[in-house]
Short mmCIF file of C-alpha atoms and ligand atoms in Angstrom, two decimals:
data_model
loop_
_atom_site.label_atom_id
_atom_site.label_comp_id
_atom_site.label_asym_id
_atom_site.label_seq_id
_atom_site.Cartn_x
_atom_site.Cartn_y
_atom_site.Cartn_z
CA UNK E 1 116.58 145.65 104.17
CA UNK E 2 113.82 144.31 102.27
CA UNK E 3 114.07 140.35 101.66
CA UNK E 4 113.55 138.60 98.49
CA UNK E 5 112.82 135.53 97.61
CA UNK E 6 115.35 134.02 94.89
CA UNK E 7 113.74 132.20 92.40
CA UNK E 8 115.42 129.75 89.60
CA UNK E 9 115.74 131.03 86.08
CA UNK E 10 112.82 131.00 83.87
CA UNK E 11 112.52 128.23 81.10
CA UNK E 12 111.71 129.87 78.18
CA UNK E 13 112.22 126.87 76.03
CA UNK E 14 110.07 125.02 77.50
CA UNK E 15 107.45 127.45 77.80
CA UNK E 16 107.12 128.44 74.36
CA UNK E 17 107.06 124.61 73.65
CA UNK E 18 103.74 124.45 75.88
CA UNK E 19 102.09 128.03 75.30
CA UNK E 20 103.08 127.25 71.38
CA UNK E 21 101.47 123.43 71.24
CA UNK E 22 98.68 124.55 73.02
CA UNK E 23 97.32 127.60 70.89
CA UNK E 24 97.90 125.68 68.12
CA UNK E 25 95.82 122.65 69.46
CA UNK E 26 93.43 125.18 70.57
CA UNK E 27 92.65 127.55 67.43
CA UNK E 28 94.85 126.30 64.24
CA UNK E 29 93.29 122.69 64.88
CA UNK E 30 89.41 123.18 65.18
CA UNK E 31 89.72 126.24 62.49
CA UNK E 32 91.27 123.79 60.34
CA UNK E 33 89.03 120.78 60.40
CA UNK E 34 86.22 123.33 60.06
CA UNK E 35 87.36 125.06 57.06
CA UNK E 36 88.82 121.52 55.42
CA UNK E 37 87.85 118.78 57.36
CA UNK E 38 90.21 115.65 58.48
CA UNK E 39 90.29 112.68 56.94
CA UNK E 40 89.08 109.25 58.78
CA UNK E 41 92.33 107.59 58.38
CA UNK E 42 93.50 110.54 60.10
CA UNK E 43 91.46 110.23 62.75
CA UNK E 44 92.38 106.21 62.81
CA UNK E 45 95.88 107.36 63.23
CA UNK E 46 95.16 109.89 65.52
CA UNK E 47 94.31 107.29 67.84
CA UNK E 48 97.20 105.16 67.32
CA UNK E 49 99.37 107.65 68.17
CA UNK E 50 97.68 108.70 71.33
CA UNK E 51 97.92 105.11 72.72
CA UNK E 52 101.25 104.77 71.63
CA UNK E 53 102.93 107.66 73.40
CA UNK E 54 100.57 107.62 76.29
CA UNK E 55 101.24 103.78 77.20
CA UNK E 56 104.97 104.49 76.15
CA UNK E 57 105.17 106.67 79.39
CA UNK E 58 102.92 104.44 81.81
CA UNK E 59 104.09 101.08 80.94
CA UNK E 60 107.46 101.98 79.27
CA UNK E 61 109.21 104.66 81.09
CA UNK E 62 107.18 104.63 84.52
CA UNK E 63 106.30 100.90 85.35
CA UNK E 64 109.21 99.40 83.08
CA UNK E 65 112.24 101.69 83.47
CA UNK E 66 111.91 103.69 86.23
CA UNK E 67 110.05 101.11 88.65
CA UNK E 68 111.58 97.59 86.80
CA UNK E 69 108.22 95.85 87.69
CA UNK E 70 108.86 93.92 84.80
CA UNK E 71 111.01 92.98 82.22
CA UNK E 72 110.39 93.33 78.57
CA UNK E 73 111.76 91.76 74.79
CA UNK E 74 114.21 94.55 72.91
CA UNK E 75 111.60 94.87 70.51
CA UNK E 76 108.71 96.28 73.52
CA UNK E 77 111.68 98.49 74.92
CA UNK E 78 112.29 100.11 71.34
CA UNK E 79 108.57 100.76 70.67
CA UNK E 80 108.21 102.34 74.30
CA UNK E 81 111.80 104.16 73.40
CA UNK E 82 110.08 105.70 70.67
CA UNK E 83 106.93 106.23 72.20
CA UNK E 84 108.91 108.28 74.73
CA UNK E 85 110.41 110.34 72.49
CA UNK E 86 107.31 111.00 70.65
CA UNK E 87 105.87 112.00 73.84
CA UNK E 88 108.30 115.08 74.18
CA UNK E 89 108.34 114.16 78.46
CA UNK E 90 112.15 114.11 77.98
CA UNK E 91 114.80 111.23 77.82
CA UNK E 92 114.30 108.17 79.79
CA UNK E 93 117.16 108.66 81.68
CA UNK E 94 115.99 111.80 82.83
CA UNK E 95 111.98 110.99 83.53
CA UNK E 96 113.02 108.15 85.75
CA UNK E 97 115.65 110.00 87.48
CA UNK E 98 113.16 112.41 88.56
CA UNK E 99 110.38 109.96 88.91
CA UNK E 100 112.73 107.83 91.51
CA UNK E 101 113.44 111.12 93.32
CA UNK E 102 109.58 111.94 93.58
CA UNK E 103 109.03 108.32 95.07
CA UNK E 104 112.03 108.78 97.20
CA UNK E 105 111.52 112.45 98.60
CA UNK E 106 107.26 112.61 97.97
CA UNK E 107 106.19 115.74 99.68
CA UNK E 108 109.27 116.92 99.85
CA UNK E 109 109.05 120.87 99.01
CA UNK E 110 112.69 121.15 98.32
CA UNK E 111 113.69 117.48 97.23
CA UNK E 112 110.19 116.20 95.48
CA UNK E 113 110.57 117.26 91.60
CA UNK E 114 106.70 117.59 91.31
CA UNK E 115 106.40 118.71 94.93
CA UNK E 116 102.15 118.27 95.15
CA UNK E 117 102.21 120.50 98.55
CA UNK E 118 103.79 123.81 96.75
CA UNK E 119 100.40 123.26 94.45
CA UNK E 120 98.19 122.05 92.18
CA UNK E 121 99.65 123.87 89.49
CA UNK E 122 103.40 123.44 90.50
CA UNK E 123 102.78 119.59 90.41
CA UNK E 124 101.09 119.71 86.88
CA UNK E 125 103.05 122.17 85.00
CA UNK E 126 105.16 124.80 87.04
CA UNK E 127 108.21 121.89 88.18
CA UNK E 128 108.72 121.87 84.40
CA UNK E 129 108.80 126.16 83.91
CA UNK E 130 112.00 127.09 85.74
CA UNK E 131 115.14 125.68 86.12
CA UNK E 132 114.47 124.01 89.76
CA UNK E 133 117.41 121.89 91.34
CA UNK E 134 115.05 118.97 92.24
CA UNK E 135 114.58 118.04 88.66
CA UNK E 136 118.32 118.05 87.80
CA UNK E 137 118.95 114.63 86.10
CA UNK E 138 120.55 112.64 89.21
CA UNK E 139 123.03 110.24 87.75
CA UNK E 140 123.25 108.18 91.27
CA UNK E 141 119.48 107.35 91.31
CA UNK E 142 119.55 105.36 87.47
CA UNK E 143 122.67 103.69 87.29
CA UNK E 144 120.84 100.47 86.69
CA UNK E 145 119.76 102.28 83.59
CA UNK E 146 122.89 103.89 82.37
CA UNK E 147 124.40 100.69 81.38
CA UNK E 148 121.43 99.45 79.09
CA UNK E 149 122.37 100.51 75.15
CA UNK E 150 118.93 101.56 74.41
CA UNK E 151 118.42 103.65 77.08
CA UNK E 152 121.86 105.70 76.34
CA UNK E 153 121.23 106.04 72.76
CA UNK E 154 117.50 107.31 73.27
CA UNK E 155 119.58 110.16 75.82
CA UNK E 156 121.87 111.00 72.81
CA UNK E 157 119.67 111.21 69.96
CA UNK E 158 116.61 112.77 72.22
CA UNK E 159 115.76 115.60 70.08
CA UNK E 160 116.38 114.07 66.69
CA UNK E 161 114.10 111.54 67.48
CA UNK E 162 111.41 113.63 69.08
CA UNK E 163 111.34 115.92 66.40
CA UNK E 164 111.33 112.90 63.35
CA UNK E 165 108.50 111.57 65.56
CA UNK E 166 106.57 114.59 66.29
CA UNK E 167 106.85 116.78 62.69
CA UNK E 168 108.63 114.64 60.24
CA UNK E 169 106.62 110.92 61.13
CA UNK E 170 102.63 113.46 61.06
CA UNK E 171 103.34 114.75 58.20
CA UNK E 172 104.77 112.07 56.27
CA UNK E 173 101.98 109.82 57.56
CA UNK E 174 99.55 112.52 56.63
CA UNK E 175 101.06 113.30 53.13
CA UNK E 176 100.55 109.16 52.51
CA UNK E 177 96.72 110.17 53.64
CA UNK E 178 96.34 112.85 51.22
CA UNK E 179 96.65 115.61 53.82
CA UNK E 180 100.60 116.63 55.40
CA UNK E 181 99.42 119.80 57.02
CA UNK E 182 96.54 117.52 58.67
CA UNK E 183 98.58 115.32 59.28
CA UNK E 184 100.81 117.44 61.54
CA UNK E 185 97.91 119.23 62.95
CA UNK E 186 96.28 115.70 64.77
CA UNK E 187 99.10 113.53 64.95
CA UNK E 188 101.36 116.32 65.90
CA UNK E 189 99.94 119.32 67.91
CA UNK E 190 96.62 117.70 69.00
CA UNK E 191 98.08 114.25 70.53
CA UNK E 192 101.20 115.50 71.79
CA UNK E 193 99.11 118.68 73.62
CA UNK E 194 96.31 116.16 75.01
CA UNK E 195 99.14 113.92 75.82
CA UNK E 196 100.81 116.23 77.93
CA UNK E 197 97.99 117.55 80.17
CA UNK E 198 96.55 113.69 80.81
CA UNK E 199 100.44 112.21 81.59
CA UNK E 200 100.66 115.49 84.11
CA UNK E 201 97.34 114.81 85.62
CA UNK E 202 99.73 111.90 87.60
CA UNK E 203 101.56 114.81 89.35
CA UNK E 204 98.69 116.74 89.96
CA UNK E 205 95.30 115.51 90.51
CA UNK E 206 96.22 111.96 91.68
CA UNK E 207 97.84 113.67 94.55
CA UNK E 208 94.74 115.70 95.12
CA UNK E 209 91.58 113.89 94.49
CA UNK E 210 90.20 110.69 95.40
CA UNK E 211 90.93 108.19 98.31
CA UNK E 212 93.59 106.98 100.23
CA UNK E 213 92.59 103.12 101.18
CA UNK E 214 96.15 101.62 101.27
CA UNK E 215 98.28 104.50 103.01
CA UNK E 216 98.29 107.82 103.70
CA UNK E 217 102.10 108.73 104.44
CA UNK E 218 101.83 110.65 101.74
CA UNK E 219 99.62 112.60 99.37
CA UNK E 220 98.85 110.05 96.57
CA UNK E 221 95.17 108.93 95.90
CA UNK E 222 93.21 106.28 94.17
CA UNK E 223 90.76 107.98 92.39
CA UNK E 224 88.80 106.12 88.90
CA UNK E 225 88.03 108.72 86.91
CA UNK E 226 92.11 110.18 86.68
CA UNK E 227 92.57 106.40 85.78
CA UNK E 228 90.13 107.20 82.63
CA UNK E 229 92.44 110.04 81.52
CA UNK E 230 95.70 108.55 82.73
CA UNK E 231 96.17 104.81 81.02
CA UNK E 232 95.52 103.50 84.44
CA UNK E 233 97.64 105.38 86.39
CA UNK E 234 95.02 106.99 88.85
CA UNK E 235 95.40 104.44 90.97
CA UNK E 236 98.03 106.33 92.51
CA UNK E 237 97.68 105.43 95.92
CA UNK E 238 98.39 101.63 95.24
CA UNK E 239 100.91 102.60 93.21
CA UNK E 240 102.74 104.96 95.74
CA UNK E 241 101.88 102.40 98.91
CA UNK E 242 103.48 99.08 96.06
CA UNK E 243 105.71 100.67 93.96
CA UNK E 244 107.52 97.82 91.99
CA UNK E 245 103.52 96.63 91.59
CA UNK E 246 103.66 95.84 87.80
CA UNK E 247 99.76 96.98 88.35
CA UNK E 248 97.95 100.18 89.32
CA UNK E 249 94.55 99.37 89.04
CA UNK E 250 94.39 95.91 91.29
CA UNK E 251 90.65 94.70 90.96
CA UNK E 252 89.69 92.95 87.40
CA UNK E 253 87.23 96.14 86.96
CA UNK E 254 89.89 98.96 87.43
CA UNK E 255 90.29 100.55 84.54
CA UNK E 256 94.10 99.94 83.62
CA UNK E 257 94.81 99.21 80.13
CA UNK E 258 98.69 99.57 81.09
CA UNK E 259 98.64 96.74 83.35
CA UNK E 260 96.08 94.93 80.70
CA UNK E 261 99.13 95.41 78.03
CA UNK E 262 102.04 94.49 80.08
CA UNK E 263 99.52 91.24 81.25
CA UNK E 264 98.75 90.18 77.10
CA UNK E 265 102.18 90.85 76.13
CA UNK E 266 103.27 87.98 78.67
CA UNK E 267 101.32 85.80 77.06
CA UNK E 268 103.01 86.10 73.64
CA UNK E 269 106.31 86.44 75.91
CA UNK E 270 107.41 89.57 75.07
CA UNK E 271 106.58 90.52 78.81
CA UNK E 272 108.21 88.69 81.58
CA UNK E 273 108.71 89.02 85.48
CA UNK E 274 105.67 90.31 86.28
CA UNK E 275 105.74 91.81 89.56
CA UNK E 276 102.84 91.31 92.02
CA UNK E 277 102.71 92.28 95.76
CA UNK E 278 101.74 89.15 97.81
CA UNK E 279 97.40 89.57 98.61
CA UNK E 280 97.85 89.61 102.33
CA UNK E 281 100.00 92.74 102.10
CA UNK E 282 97.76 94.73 100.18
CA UNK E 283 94.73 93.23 102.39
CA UNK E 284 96.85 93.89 105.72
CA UNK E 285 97.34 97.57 104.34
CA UNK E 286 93.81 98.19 103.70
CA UNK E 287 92.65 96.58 107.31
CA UNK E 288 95.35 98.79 108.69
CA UNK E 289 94.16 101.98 107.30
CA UNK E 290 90.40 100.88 108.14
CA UNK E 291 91.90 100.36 111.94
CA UNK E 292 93.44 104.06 111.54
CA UNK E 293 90.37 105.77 110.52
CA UNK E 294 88.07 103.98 113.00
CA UNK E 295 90.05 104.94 115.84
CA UNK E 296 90.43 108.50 114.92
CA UNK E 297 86.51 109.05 114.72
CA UNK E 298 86.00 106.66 118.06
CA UNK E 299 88.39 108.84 119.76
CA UNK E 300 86.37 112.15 117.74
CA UNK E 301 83.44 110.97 119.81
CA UNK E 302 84.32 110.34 123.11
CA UNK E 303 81.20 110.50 124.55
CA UNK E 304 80.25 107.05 122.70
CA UNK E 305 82.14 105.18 125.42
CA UNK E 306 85.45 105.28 123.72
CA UNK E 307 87.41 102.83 125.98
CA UNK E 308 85.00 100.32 125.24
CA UNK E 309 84.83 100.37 121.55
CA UNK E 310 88.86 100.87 121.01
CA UNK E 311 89.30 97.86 122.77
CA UNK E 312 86.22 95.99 121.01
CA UNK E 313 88.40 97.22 117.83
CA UNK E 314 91.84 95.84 118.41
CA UNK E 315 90.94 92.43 119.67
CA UNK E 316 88.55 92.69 116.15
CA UNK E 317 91.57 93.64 114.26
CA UNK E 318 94.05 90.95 115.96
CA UNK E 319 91.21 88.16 114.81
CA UNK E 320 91.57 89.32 111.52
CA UNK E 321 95.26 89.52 111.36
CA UNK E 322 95.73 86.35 112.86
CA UNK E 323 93.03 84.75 110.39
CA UNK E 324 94.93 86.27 107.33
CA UNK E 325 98.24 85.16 108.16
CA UNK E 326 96.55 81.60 108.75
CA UNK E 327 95.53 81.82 105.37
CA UNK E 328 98.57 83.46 103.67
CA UNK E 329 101.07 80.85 105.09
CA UNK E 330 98.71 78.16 103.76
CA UNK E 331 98.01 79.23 100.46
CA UNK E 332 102.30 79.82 100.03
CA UNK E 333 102.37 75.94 101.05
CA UNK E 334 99.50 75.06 98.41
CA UNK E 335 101.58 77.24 95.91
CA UNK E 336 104.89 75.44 96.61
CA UNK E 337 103.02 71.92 96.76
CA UNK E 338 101.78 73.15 92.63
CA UNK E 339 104.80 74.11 91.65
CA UNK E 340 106.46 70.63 93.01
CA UNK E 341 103.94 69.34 90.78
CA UNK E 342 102.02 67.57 93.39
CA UNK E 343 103.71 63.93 93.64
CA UNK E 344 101.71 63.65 96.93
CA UNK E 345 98.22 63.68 95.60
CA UNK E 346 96.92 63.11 99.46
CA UNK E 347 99.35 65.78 100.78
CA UNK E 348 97.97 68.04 98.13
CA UNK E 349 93.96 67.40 98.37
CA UNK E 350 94.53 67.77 102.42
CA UNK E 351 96.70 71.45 101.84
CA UNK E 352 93.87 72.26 99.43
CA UNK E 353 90.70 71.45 101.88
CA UNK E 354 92.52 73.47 104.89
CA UNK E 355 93.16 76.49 102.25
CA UNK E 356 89.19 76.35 101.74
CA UNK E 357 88.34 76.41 105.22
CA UNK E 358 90.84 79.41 106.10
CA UNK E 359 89.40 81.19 103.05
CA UNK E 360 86.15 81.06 104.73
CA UNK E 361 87.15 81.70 108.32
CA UNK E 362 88.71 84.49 106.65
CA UNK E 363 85.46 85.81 104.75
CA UNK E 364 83.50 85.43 108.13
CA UNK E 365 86.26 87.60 109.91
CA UNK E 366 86.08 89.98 106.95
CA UNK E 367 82.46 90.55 107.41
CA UNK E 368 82.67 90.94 111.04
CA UNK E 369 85.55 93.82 110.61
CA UNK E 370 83.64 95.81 108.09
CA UNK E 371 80.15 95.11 110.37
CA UNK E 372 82.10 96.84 113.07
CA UNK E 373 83.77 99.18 111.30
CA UNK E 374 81.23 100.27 109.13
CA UNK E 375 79.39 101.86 112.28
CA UNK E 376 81.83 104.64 112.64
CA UNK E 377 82.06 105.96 109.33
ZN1 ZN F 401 105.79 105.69 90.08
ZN1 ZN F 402 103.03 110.39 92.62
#
């Protein structure tokens, strides 16, 4: 007997949704600035609206709702709300329901909603095109969510809201501009289609391309330029290694203008409980994926007295570990003596000049790991 594979139903909704934005981005929108042109206030809001639904889904659905790596004023959670909906990436409820599941089951063929090892284009586009059981909306996984009022009436009124948002809101604002029809055409089609493809590069090529310096249990990967199209989100390999990490992009020159956003809006309060892994985790990650690599080549190239050199490498990595937990317990002690507002000024200048010293042991010890690891890369 011949054996087929069964395959959940097609989505034709949602395809014609895609196939339907995307010729219309493609041929009605160049054909029509070329034949009438677009206004610049257009443009202006053009832009607007592209940073509005974009950051809604980085900082509002993925690093607010579905990761709670901070907590935000009513009035940031409406704007992302809307944002969301705008964004046509389906209800909150249901994006971080699947979101949780891809943290939970990454890799998973069968359990992973976005599943990066059945493909680049499953991850990006195909999860979304039939009617797959992994991206069910799981109740169990969001019932932190379920109980906020904002959340459950963005669920209810989904589609009213994404289609006052993306037809009703373009071509209003575009009628105001002198132009509805352009209006509809860049606010609309153009953002929401450009939109799309950059949120789903997340799935896809931050699973494919780029580095893994902080883990690699699983596929994710840090990788600059997907940061340029993603709002910061290309540092997926941080990300998947920290989740609850209120930032992707962890040097000051990462390009993350979610994590700048959530940062500025905590200065006017509207942000608060900013979540940040402690620095000697991250640094004991890196060290530990640096140890990882090193040994695989070493033991690649046994002829380079491998014995030798693998011990030479753990008593290397010991120094450092025992340097950085020197360091880490001593800087939490400064911290707590700051934030008991130093009524031991001798106490606190003493804390302070070990810190200093530990911070340079620790530099020494860094150079000396990356001296010796350096040689087998
Ligand atoms: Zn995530
Ligand atoms: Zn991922």
């Amino acid at each position: 007997m011949e054996k087929t594979t069964e395959q959940p139903a097609r989505r034709f909704d949602v395809m014609s949704i895609f196939v339907g934005t995307g010729l219309v981005a493609a041929l009605v929108v160049p054909w029509y600035g070329l034949t009438y042109g677009y206004d610049t206030l257009l443009w202006a809001l053009f832009i607007i609206f592209m940073f509005w639904n974009g950051l809604s889904i980085t900082a509002g659905y993925h690093r607010l709702w579905a990761h709670k790596s901070y907590q935000a004023h009513f009035i940031v959670r409406l704007v992302f709300a809307l944002g969301g909906a705008l964004a046509l990436q389906n209800s909150i409820k249901v994006w971080c329901s699947n979101h949780r599941n891809h943290h939970r089951y990454v890799d998973d063929e069968l359990r992973d909603p976005y599943a990066p090892v059945k493909g680049l284009w499953f991850s990006h586009i195909g999860w979304m095109l039939r009617d797959y059981d992994a991206s069910k909306l799981t109740e169990a996984n969001i019932t932190d969510l379920t109980a906020d009022p904002l959340v459950a009436f963005q669920h209810k009124y989904y589609w009213l809201l994404a289609f006052t948002l993306n037809v009703l809101a373009p071509l209003g604002l575009g009628a105001l501009a002198g132009d509805a029809i352009g209006g509809l055409l860049l606010l609309g089609f153009l953002r929401l289609v450009i939109c799309h493809h950059t949120t789903f590069f997340i799935n896809s090529l931050a699973h494919y391309w780029g580095d893994q310096p902080y883990s690699d249990e699983n596929s994710a990967r840090d990788n600059a330029y997907v940061a340029w199209l993603t709002y910061g989100e290309g540092y997926h390999n941080f990300h998947h290694t920290f989740q609850w990490d209120y930032r992707n992009g962890l040097r000051w020159y990462q390009f993350d203008p979610t994590k700048w956003l959530i940062g500025s809006l905590s200065l006017l309060r509207l942000t608060y409980a900013l979540k940040r892994v402690a620095p000697e985790k991250i640094e004991a990650s890196i060290v530990q994926m640096q140890l990882k690599q090193a040994t695989t080549r070493i033991l690649k190239f046994r002829d380079l007295n491998a014995d030798e050199m693998l011990s030479r490498l753990d008593q290397e990595y010991d120094k450092l570990l025992v340097t950085l937990n020197a360091w880490a317990s001593c800087r939490h002690e400064w911290l707590e003596l700051k934030k008991a507002n130093m009524t031991h000024k001798w106490q606190h200048n003493e804390v302070r000049l070990k810190l200093r010293q530990l911070e340079a042991s620790l530099e020494l010890q860094r150079f000396r790991w990356q001296m010796f690891t350096q040689q087998f890369a």
